[in-house]
Amino acid sequence: SASMFAMFLYLTLYIQNGLHLSPLATGLRFLPLTVVSFFVAGAAGRLVHAVPARLLFGIGLGAVGLGLLLMHGIKPDSKWTTLLPGFIVAGAGIGLCNPTIAQVAVGVVSPERSGMAAGINNTFRQVGIATGIAGLGAIFQARIESKASALLTASGIPGPKAHTIAHAIATERSGAGGGGAVARAAQLSFISALNEILLVGCVIAFAGAVLGALLVRSSDFAHGTEHAAEAAPATA
């Protein structure tokens, strides 16, 4: 949630403001990720009965991290298809993670507490998205301002004025639609900052993959094993 889901906001800004596509066209560009996630989730729902959850966590979040890494490297002349390989790989990772998270959340408590566990899981999902957006946004704004200031100074604008304009670009996206050095600095700084937070999101996802693989244990399931925990509601 703090990596891929939080990144949707900044990828949407890039596709709409950077590539100048409409909201509808932008939404259609995300379809490959959604479709892959939908079908992989169906398969993963059956795999959770046969494959250890920690393995699915590791593979799923690892795929999310790899997808974000594949999106890295956007250039000023890039098209939306630059993101396509990453969308497909990250979509597969999301599809693996979502049913696994749900299964583990209710599997580590007794059946009468499954509603509480599902609620806690949903709460942390929203917290992850919110903190991810905030954290990535802070890095994103800071890197835009830093990059824009350097570009404007290099173009001959005096330092204090360049810093003021760069701050306006970072906070208001001023100059993004105009011409000249300011518009160029706005475009390049936005892309540079986006590439950096893609790497940050990638690190978050890989860290989650390692932690999920190490910390989810069959012994923690309420009925002793993952498979027994799955079977318990059916016999209750």
Tab-separated table of C-alpha atoms in Angstrom:
chain	number	residue	atom	x	y	z
A	1	SER	CA	0.000	0.000	0.000
A	2	ALA	CA	2.837	2.416	0.778
A	3	SER	CA	4.663	1.560	-2.428
A	4	MET	CA	2.546	0.751	-5.490
A	5	PHE	CA	-0.829	2.058	-4.332
A	6	ALA	CA	0.692	5.332	-3.106
A	7	MET	CA	2.558	5.663	-6.400
A	8	PHE	CA	-0.703	5.715	-8.392
A	9	LEU	CA	-1.169	9.397	-7.511
A	10	TYR	CA	2.207	10.452	-8.930
A	11	LEU	CA	1.917	8.239	-11.996
A	12	THR	CA	-1.499	9.771	-12.677
A	13	LEU	CA	-0.004	13.265	-12.392
A	14	TYR	CA	2.710	12.259	-14.854
A	15	ILE	CA	0.325	10.795	-17.411
A	16	GLN	CA	-2.144	13.683	-17.193
A	17	ASN	CA	0.213	16.657	-16.742
A	18	GLY	CA	3.367	15.316	-18.349
A	19	LEU	CA	1.844	13.429	-21.270
A	20	HIS	CA	-1.248	15.684	-21.464
A	21	LEU	CA	-3.782	12.866	-21.566
A	22	SER	CA	-7.370	13.240	-20.390
A	23	PRO	CA	-8.574	11.615	-17.141
A	24	LEU	CA	-10.414	8.939	-19.153
A	25	ALA	CA	-7.370	8.211	-21.323
A	26	THR	CA	-5.221	8.092	-18.192
A	27	GLY	CA	-7.532	5.569	-16.561
A	28	LEU	CA	-7.410	3.377	-19.659
A	29	ARG	CA	-3.591	3.315	-19.441
A	30	PHE	CA	-3.882	1.665	-16.034
A	31	LEU	CA	-6.064	-1.147	-17.391
A	32	PRO	CA	-3.159	-3.560	-18.069
A	33	LEU	CA	-2.199	-3.431	-14.381
A	34	THR	CA	-5.810	-3.889	-13.283
A	35	VAL	CA	-6.543	-6.778	-15.646
A	36	VAL	CA	-3.353	-8.669	-14.769
A	37	SER	CA	-4.017	-8.146	-11.059
A	38	PHE	CA	-7.594	-9.425	-11.426
A	39	PHE	CA	-6.647	-12.698	-13.091
A	40	VAL	CA	-3.559	-13.360	-10.969
A	41	ALA	CA	-5.596	-12.784	-7.797
A	42	GLY	CA	-7.987	-15.528	-8.889
A	43	ALA	CA	-5.126	-17.973	-9.301
A	44	ALA	CA	-3.477	-16.836	-6.061
A	45	GLY	CA	-6.720	-17.475	-4.188
A	46	ARG	CA	-6.253	-21.151	-4.977
A	47	LEU	CA	-2.509	-21.127	-4.349
A	48	VAL	CA	-2.889	-19.986	-0.734
A	49	HIS	CA	-4.161	-23.471	0.096
A	50	ALA	CA	-1.044	-25.145	-1.295
A	51	VAL	CA	1.834	-22.653	-1.040
A	52	PRO	CA	3.164	-21.109	2.214
A	53	ALA	CA	1.901	-17.551	2.672
A	54	ARG	CA	5.397	-16.215	3.296
A	55	LEU	CA	6.461	-17.452	-0.124
A	56	LEU	CA	3.539	-15.690	-1.802
A	57	PHE	CA	4.354	-12.533	0.144
A	58	GLY	CA	7.966	-12.667	-0.936
A	59	ILE	CA	7.191	-13.303	-4.598
A	60	GLY	CA	4.262	-10.869	-4.729
A	61	LEU	CA	5.949	-7.902	-3.088
A	62	GLY	CA	9.147	-8.721	-4.955
A	63	ALA	CA	7.182	-8.468	-8.216
A	64	VAL	CA	5.752	-5.124	-7.093
A	65	GLY	CA	9.276	-3.867	-6.418
A	66	LEU	CA	10.490	-5.164	-9.771
A	67	GLY	CA	7.541	-3.488	-11.497
A	68	LEU	CA	8.431	-0.135	-9.939
A	69	LEU	CA	12.044	-0.646	-10.942
A	70	LEU	CA	10.959	-1.297	-14.540
A	71	MET	CA	9.016	1.987	-14.537
A	72	HIS	CA	12.154	3.867	-13.490
A	73	GLY	CA	14.080	5.602	-16.262
A	74	ILE	CA	11.350	7.893	-17.643
A	75	LYS	CA	12.719	10.507	-20.037
A	76	PRO	CA	11.237	13.786	-21.318
A	77	ASP	CA	10.336	12.149	-24.648
A	78	SER	CA	8.996	8.911	-23.137
A	79	LYS	CA	5.508	7.664	-23.991
A	80	TRP	CA	3.091	5.959	-21.616
A	81	THR	CA	4.245	2.578	-22.957
A	82	THR	CA	7.471	3.134	-21.006
A	83	LEU	CA	5.407	2.216	-17.942
A	84	LEU	CA	3.719	-0.818	-19.504
A	85	PRO	CA	6.226	-3.563	-18.516
A	86	GLY	CA	6.219	-2.274	-14.951
A	87	PHE	CA	2.420	-2.144	-14.893
A	88	ILE	CA	2.193	-5.784	-15.940
A	89	VAL	CA	4.779	-7.069	-13.460
A	90	ALA	CA	3.462	-4.941	-10.578
A	91	GLY	CA	-0.104	-6.012	-11.409
A	92	ALA	CA	0.932	-9.641	-11.052
A	93	GLY	CA	2.548	-8.836	-7.715
A	94	ILE	CA	-0.570	-7.072	-6.447
A	95	GLY	CA	-2.661	-10.042	-7.530
A	96	LEU	CA	-0.463	-12.385	-5.516
A	97	CYS	CA	-0.395	-10.198	-2.408
A	98	ASN	CA	-4.028	-9.201	-1.951
A	99	PRO	CA	-5.618	-12.636	-1.364
A	100	THR	CA	-2.600	-13.708	0.682
A	101	ILE	CA	-2.931	-10.682	2.966
A	102	ALA	CA	-6.620	-11.413	3.492
A	103	GLN	CA	-5.955	-15.093	4.212
A	104	VAL	CA	-3.183	-14.395	6.702
A	105	ALA	CA	-5.111	-11.601	8.449
A	106	VAL	CA	-7.964	-13.934	9.436
A	107	GLY	CA	-5.830	-17.068	9.695
A	108	VAL	CA	-3.730	-15.916	12.651
A	109	VAL	CA	-6.759	-15.380	14.933
A	110	SER	CA	-9.563	-17.615	16.131
A	111	PRO	CA	-12.696	-17.673	13.916
A	112	GLU	CA	-14.723	-15.473	16.281
A	113	ARG	CA	-12.111	-12.716	15.887
A	114	SER	CA	-11.901	-12.871	12.097
A	115	GLY	CA	-14.018	-9.714	11.667
A	116	MET	CA	-11.689	-7.786	13.962
A	117	ALA	CA	-8.660	-9.081	12.067
A	118	ALA	CA	-10.150	-8.118	8.708
A	119	GLY	CA	-10.905	-4.631	10.050
A	120	ILE	CA	-7.347	-4.190	11.319
A	121	ASN	CA	-6.041	-5.355	7.948
A	122	ASN	CA	-8.190	-2.790	6.098
A	123	THR	CA	-7.136	-0.048	8.511
A	124	PHE	CA	-3.460	-0.718	7.935
A	125	ARG	CA	-4.063	-0.808	4.187
A	126	GLN	CA	-5.468	2.737	4.322
A	127	VAL	CA	-2.721	3.888	6.685
A	128	GLY	CA	-0.127	2.495	4.290
A	129	ILE	CA	-1.612	4.401	1.359
A	130	ALA	CA	-1.875	7.648	3.340
A	131	THR	CA	1.637	7.500	4.780
A	132	GLY	CA	3.057	6.380	1.440
A	133	ILE	CA	1.497	9.327	-0.377
A	134	ALA	CA	2.703	11.740	2.302
A	135	GLY	CA	6.224	10.343	2.475
A	136	LEU	CA	6.697	10.044	-1.258
A	137	GLY	CA	5.126	13.496	-1.695
A	138	ALA	CA	7.627	15.100	0.666
A	139	ILE	CA	10.533	13.539	-1.246
A	140	PHE	CA	8.899	14.378	-4.574
A	141	GLN	CA	8.463	18.075	-3.761
A	142	ALA	CA	11.936	18.437	-2.288
A	143	ARG	CA	13.591	16.831	-5.313
A	144	ILE	CA	11.582	18.947	-7.775
A	145	GLU	CA	12.645	22.124	-5.985
A	146	SER	CA	16.288	21.082	-5.784
A	147	LYS	CA	16.496	20.006	-9.435
A	148	ALA	CA	14.574	23.014	-10.757
A	149	SER	CA	16.768	25.421	-8.779
A	150	ALA	CA	19.930	23.863	-10.238
A	151	LEU	CA	18.551	23.961	-13.791
A	152	LEU	CA	17.398	27.575	-13.516
A	153	THR	CA	20.716	28.675	-12.044
A	154	ALA	CA	22.548	26.895	-14.865
A	155	SER	CA	20.359	28.725	-17.407
A	156	GLY	CA	21.565	32.093	-16.101
A	157	ILE	CA	18.865	33.047	-13.618
A	158	PRO	CA	20.378	34.491	-10.405
A	159	GLY	CA	20.444	32.147	-7.431
A	160	PRO	CA	17.829	33.775	-5.132
A	161	LYS	CA	15.376	34.267	-7.995
A	162	ALA	CA	16.007	30.738	-9.262
A	163	HIS	CA	15.254	29.371	-5.792
A	164	THR	CA	11.992	31.354	-5.607
A	165	ILE	CA	10.858	30.120	-9.014
A	166	ALA	CA	11.887	26.552	-8.157
A	167	HIS	CA	9.818	26.703	-4.969
A	168	ALA	CA	6.823	27.872	-6.986
A	169	ILE	CA	7.331	25.029	-9.459
A	170	ALA	CA	7.525	22.468	-6.645
A	171	THR	CA	4.454	23.710	-4.778
A	172	GLU	CA	2.225	25.011	-7.572
A	173	ARG	CA	3.682	23.527	-10.775
A	174	SER	CA	4.026	27.138	-12.026
A	175	GLY	CA	5.618	27.376	-15.444
A	176	ALA	CA	4.774	23.810	-16.422
A	177	GLY	CA	2.557	24.975	-19.246
A	178	GLY	CA	4.606	27.952	-20.393
A	179	GLY	CA	7.703	28.254	-22.498
A	180	GLY	CA	11.389	28.939	-22.033
A	181	ALA	CA	13.763	27.955	-19.271
A	182	VAL	CA	11.117	27.858	-16.534
A	183	ALA	CA	8.892	25.405	-18.404
A	184	ARG	CA	11.893	23.266	-19.281
A	185	ALA	CA	13.045	23.239	-15.665
A	186	ALA	CA	9.523	22.308	-14.512
A	187	GLN	CA	9.365	19.377	-16.932
A	188	LEU	CA	12.826	18.003	-16.227
A	189	SER	CA	12.580	18.404	-12.454
A	190	PHE	CA	9.194	16.654	-12.377
A	191	ILE	CA	10.510	13.665	-14.332
A	192	SER	CA	13.695	13.492	-12.274
A	193	ALA	CA	11.721	13.532	-9.011
A	194	LEU	CA	9.297	10.901	-10.310
A	195	ASN	CA	12.176	8.586	-11.173
A	196	GLU	CA	13.574	9.027	-7.665
A	197	ILE	CA	10.346	8.187	-5.835
A	198	LEU	CA	9.893	5.157	-8.090
A	199	LEU	CA	13.164	3.895	-6.634
A	200	VAL	CA	11.992	4.708	-3.106
A	201	GLY	CA	8.772	2.779	-3.696
A	202	CYS	CA	10.832	-0.085	-5.097
A	203	VAL	CA	12.930	-0.227	-1.907
A	204	ILE	CA	9.768	-0.204	0.246
A	205	ALA	CA	8.298	-3.106	-1.716
A	206	PHE	CA	11.512	-5.151	-1.592
A	207	ALA	CA	11.789	-4.522	2.160
A	208	GLY	CA	8.208	-5.730	2.553
A	209	ALA	CA	9.010	-8.833	0.513
A	210	VAL	CA	11.911	-9.736	2.798
A	211	LEU	CA	9.969	-9.018	5.996
A	212	GLY	CA	6.914	-10.932	4.802
A	213	ALA	CA	9.027	-13.927	3.853
A	214	LEU	CA	10.811	-13.914	7.216
A	215	LEU	CA	8.077	-12.980	9.682
A	216	VAL	CA	4.995	-14.903	8.512
A	217	ARG	CA	5.233	-18.350	10.117
A	218	SER	CA	2.885	-21.314	9.966
A	219	SER	CA	3.137	-21.655	13.747
A	220	ASP	CA	1.426	-18.272	14.150
A	221	PHE	CA	-1.796	-19.470	12.568
A	222	ALA	CA	-4.593	-19.923	15.086
A	223	HIS	CA	-5.046	-23.619	14.306
A	224	GLY	CA	-1.384	-24.585	14.080
A	225	THR	CA	-0.930	-24.592	10.304
A	226	GLU	CA	-1.972	-22.439	7.387
A	227	HIS	CA	-4.079	-25.211	5.875
A	228	ALA	CA	-5.849	-25.947	9.139
A	229	ALA	CA	-6.619	-22.255	9.539
A	230	GLU	CA	-8.168	-22.235	6.089
A	231	ALA	CA	-10.295	-25.264	6.872
A	232	ALA	CA	-11.544	-24.049	10.251
A	233	PRO	CA	-14.312	-21.666	9.047
A	234	ALA	CA	-15.803	-24.407	6.880
A	235	THR	CA	-16.154	-26.756	9.831
A	236	ALA	CA	-17.384	-24.128	12.297
